[in-house]
Amino acid sequence: MRTMDAARLFSALANSERLAIVDALVKRSPRTCGPTISEIAGATDLSRFSASRHLAILRSAGLVTAERVRGGFRHRINVDGLTAIEDWAYARSSTVPTADESTYAVQRASAGNNLRQSSLRCNG
């Protein structure tokens, strides 16, 4: 990941309200459509206006996607955005890979697959 891309991702996450939105989106069941702005606002104690503004920043950074469905937009975590952050940190890690690295790779793949399942299209 280029430095400019990393800066954009970390800048988007450098806000407690946006982190709350990311947390709320990650905790959503993979079997449900993503939440609307109203649902995100309710889950994070933000106003709809504030949630909308923060979601625009997260979308611009590539951390959240939005799908237009009947009645509005549904939002989801962009797994590739989260993976890019993890890859950036891992590439700069000062630790030497250990025997646990393969376990880590399996856990990471499993977590990514679970989140990707949540990015299936909504039927609305």
PDB file of C-alpha atoms in Angstrom:
ATOM      1  CA  MET A   1       0.000   0.000   0.000  1.00  0.00           C
ATOM      2  CA  ARG A   2       1.295   3.410  -0.892  1.00  0.00           C
ATOM      3  CA  THR A   3       1.934   5.929   1.880  1.00  0.00           C
ATOM      4  CA  MET A   4      -0.792   8.228   0.571  1.00  0.00           C
ATOM      5  CA  ASP A   5      -3.346   5.406   0.641  1.00  0.00           C
ATOM      6  CA  ALA A   6      -2.287   4.416   4.168  1.00  0.00           C
ATOM      7  CA  ALA A   7      -2.603   8.010   5.343  1.00  0.00           C
ATOM      8  CA  ARG A   8      -6.134   8.222   3.916  1.00  0.00           C
ATOM      9  CA  LEU A   9      -7.189   4.983   5.667  1.00  0.00           C
ATOM     10  CA  PHE A  10      -5.687   5.933   9.013  1.00  0.00           C
ATOM     11  CA  SER A  11      -7.073   9.460   8.784  1.00  0.00           C
ATOM     12  CA  ALA A  12     -10.556   8.037   8.250  1.00  0.00           C
ATOM     13  CA  LEU A  13     -10.144   5.860  11.345  1.00  0.00           C
ATOM     14  CA  ALA A  14      -8.694   8.658  13.483  1.00  0.00           C
ATOM     15  CA  ASN A  15     -12.091   9.589  14.865  1.00  0.00           C
ATOM     16  CA  SER A  16     -13.949   7.841  17.675  1.00  0.00           C
ATOM     17  CA  GLU A  17     -17.335   8.236  15.970  1.00  0.00           C
ATOM     18  CA  ARG A  18     -16.077   6.656  12.734  1.00  0.00           C
ATOM     19  CA  LEU A  19     -14.486   3.841  14.744  1.00  0.00           C
ATOM     20  CA  ALA A  20     -17.868   3.271  16.404  1.00  0.00           C
ATOM     21  CA  ILE A  21     -19.455   3.010  12.951  1.00  0.00           C
ATOM     22  CA  VAL A  22     -16.802   0.522  11.798  1.00  0.00           C
ATOM     23  CA  ASP A  23     -17.348  -1.521  14.976  1.00  0.00           C
ATOM     24  CA  ALA A  24     -21.112  -1.516  14.430  1.00  0.00           C
ATOM     25  CA  LEU A  25     -20.699  -2.654  10.819  1.00  0.00           C
ATOM     26  CA  VAL A  26     -18.232  -5.411  11.704  1.00  0.00           C
ATOM     27  CA  LYS A  27     -20.574  -6.749  14.405  1.00  0.00           C
ATOM     28  CA  ARG A  28     -23.508  -7.073  11.986  1.00  0.00           C
ATOM     29  CA  SER A  29     -24.543 -10.610  11.165  1.00  0.00           C
ATOM     30  CA  PRO A  30     -23.090 -11.707   7.821  1.00  0.00           C
ATOM     31  CA  ARG A  31     -26.517 -13.099   6.917  1.00  0.00           C
ATOM     32  CA  THR A  32     -28.281  -9.726   7.042  1.00  0.00           C
ATOM     33  CA  CYS A  33     -28.203  -6.806   4.669  1.00  0.00           C
ATOM     34  CA  GLY A  34     -26.096  -3.924   5.831  1.00  0.00           C
ATOM     35  CA  PRO A  35     -27.728  -1.290   8.014  1.00  0.00           C
ATOM     36  CA  THR A  36     -29.307   1.950   6.846  1.00  0.00           C
ATOM     37  CA  ILE A  37     -28.064   5.329   8.036  1.00  0.00           C
ATOM     38  CA  SER A  38     -30.897   5.409  10.589  1.00  0.00           C
ATOM     39  CA  GLU A  39     -29.881   2.005  11.956  1.00  0.00           C
ATOM     40  CA  ILE A  40     -26.226   3.049  12.137  1.00  0.00           C
ATOM     41  CA  ALA A  41     -27.177   6.288  13.874  1.00  0.00           C
ATOM     42  CA  GLY A  42     -29.230   4.348  16.425  1.00  0.00           C
ATOM     43  CA  ALA A  43     -26.455   1.825  17.059  1.00  0.00           C
ATOM     44  CA  THR A  44     -23.825   4.526  17.577  1.00  0.00           C
ATOM     45  CA  ASP A  45     -25.850   7.289  19.269  1.00  0.00           C
ATOM     46  CA  LEU A  46     -25.097   9.657  16.376  1.00  0.00           C
ATOM     47  CA  SER A  47     -27.550  11.878  14.553  1.00  0.00           C
ATOM     48  CA  ARG A  48     -28.459  10.767  11.036  1.00  0.00           C
ATOM     49  CA  PHE A  49     -26.636  13.818   9.670  1.00  0.00           C
ATOM     50  CA  SER A  50     -23.460  12.995  11.614  1.00  0.00           C
ATOM     51  CA  ALA A  51     -23.615   9.298  10.680  1.00  0.00           C
ATOM     52  CA  SER A  52     -24.074  10.238   7.019  1.00  0.00           C
ATOM     53  CA  ARG A  53     -21.097  12.620   7.115  1.00  0.00           C
ATOM     54  CA  HIS A  54     -18.849  10.001   8.745  1.00  0.00           C
ATOM     55  CA  LEU A  55     -20.000   7.271   6.347  1.00  0.00           C
ATOM     56  CA  ALA A  56     -19.038   9.498   3.404  1.00  0.00           C
ATOM     57  CA  ILE A  57     -15.502   9.766   4.799  1.00  0.00           C
ATOM     58  CA  LEU A  58     -15.294   6.011   5.393  1.00  0.00           C
ATOM     59  CA  ARG A  59     -16.571   5.316   1.853  1.00  0.00           C
ATOM     60  CA  SER A  60     -14.076   7.775   0.383  1.00  0.00           C
ATOM     61  CA  ALA A  61     -11.247   5.972   2.189  1.00  0.00           C
ATOM     62  CA  GLY A  62     -12.446   2.617   0.854  1.00  0.00           C
ATOM     63  CA  LEU A  63     -13.427   1.198   4.241  1.00  0.00           C
ATOM     64  CA  VAL A  64     -17.201   1.080   3.702  1.00  0.00           C
ATOM     65  CA  THR A  65     -19.382   0.337   0.702  1.00  0.00           C
ATOM     66  CA  ALA A  66     -22.982   1.395   0.125  1.00  0.00           C
ATOM     67  CA  GLU A  67     -25.587  -0.368  -1.953  1.00  0.00           C
ATOM     68  CA  ARG A  68     -28.723   1.399  -3.098  1.00  0.00           C
ATOM     69  CA  VAL A  69     -31.812  -0.641  -2.355  1.00  0.00           C
ATOM     70  CA  ARG A  70     -35.480   0.199  -2.195  1.00  0.00           C
ATOM     71  CA  GLY A  71     -35.863   2.794   0.529  1.00  0.00           C
ATOM     72  CA  GLY A  72     -32.249   3.950   0.762  1.00  0.00           C
ATOM     73  CA  PHE A  73     -28.712   2.673   1.084  1.00  0.00           C
ATOM     74  CA  ARG A  74     -27.324  -0.319   2.971  1.00  0.00           C
ATOM     75  CA  HIS A  75     -23.750  -0.074   4.274  1.00  0.00           C
ATOM     76  CA  ARG A  76     -21.083  -2.724   4.740  1.00  0.00           C
ATOM     77  CA  ILE A  77     -17.451  -2.978   5.705  1.00  0.00           C
ATOM     78  CA  ASN A  78     -15.125  -3.244   2.716  1.00  0.00           C
ATOM     79  CA  VAL A  79     -12.983  -6.218   3.736  1.00  0.00           C
ATOM     80  CA  ASP A  80     -10.270  -5.203   1.280  1.00  0.00           C
ATOM     81  CA  GLY A  81      -9.866  -1.890   3.120  1.00  0.00           C
ATOM     82  CA  LEU A  82      -9.406  -3.644   6.458  1.00  0.00           C
ATOM     83  CA  THR A  83      -7.024  -6.152   4.887  1.00  0.00           C
ATOM     84  CA  ALA A  84      -4.931  -3.305   3.458  1.00  0.00           C
ATOM     85  CA  ILE A  85      -4.475  -1.883   6.961  1.00  0.00           C
ATOM     86  CA  GLU A  86      -3.495  -5.277   8.317  1.00  0.00           C
ATOM     87  CA  ASP A  87      -1.049  -5.833   5.451  1.00  0.00           C
ATOM     88  CA  TRP A  88       0.501  -2.402   6.047  1.00  0.00           C
ATOM     89  CA  ALA A  89       1.035  -3.153   9.732  1.00  0.00           C
ATOM     90  CA  TYR A  90       2.317  -6.670   9.098  1.00  0.00           C
ATOM     91  CA  ALA A  91       4.833  -5.450   6.498  1.00  0.00           C
ATOM     92  CA  ARG A  92       6.266  -3.048   9.059  1.00  0.00           C
ATOM     93  CA  SER A  93       6.330  -5.526  11.916  1.00  0.00           C
ATOM     94  CA  SER A  94       9.710  -5.817  13.581  1.00  0.00           C
ATOM     95  CA  THR A  95       9.054  -9.373  14.721  1.00  0.00           C
ATOM     96  CA  VAL A  96      10.451 -12.405  12.985  1.00  0.00           C
ATOM     97  CA  PRO A  97       7.749 -14.775  11.706  1.00  0.00           C
ATOM     98  CA  THR A  98       7.150 -17.618  14.111  1.00  0.00           C
ATOM     99  CA  ALA A  99       5.633 -21.070  13.939  1.00  0.00           C
ATOM    100  CA  ASP A 100       2.331 -19.425  14.844  1.00  0.00           C
ATOM    101  CA  GLU A 101       2.327 -17.562  11.540  1.00  0.00           C
ATOM    102  CA  SER A 102       0.407 -20.341   9.774  1.00  0.00           C
ATOM    103  CA  THR A 103      -2.240 -20.298  12.531  1.00  0.00           C
ATOM    104  CA  TYR A 104      -2.508 -16.527  12.113  1.00  0.00           C
ATOM    105  CA  ALA A 105      -2.918 -16.908   8.343  1.00  0.00           C
ATOM    106  CA  VAL A 106      -5.746 -19.431   8.793  1.00  0.00           C
ATOM    107  CA  GLN A 107      -7.526 -17.224  11.349  1.00  0.00           C
ATOM    108  CA  ARG A 108      -7.153 -14.173   9.111  1.00  0.00           C
ATOM    109  CA  ALA A 109      -8.518 -16.033   6.083  1.00  0.00           C
ATOM    110  CA  SER A 110     -11.478 -17.279   8.128  1.00  0.00           C
ATOM    111  CA  ALA A 111     -12.269 -13.789   9.443  1.00  0.00           C
ATOM    112  CA  GLY A 112     -12.009 -12.332   5.938  1.00  0.00           C
ATOM    113  CA  ASN A 113     -14.319 -14.988   4.519  1.00  0.00           C
ATOM    114  CA  ASN A 114     -16.910 -14.324   7.247  1.00  0.00           C
ATOM    115  CA  LEU A 115     -16.872 -10.592   6.509  1.00  0.00           C
ATOM    116  CA  ARG A 116     -16.962 -11.173   2.753  1.00  0.00           C
ATOM    117  CA  GLN A 117     -20.122 -13.248   3.185  1.00  0.00           C
ATOM    118  CA  SER A 118     -21.731 -10.134   4.618  1.00  0.00           C
ATOM    119  CA  SER A 119     -20.955  -8.271   1.407  1.00  0.00           C
ATOM    120  CA  LEU A 120     -23.418 -10.311  -0.644  1.00  0.00           C
ATOM    121  CA  ARG A 121     -25.871  -8.104  -2.472  1.00  0.00           C
ATOM    122  CA  CYS A 122     -29.134  -7.161  -0.796  1.00  0.00           C
ATOM    123  CA  ASN A 123     -32.383  -8.140  -2.415  1.00  0.00           C
ATOM    124  CA  GLY A 124     -34.399  -5.082  -1.720  1.00  0.00           C
TER     125      GLY A 124
END
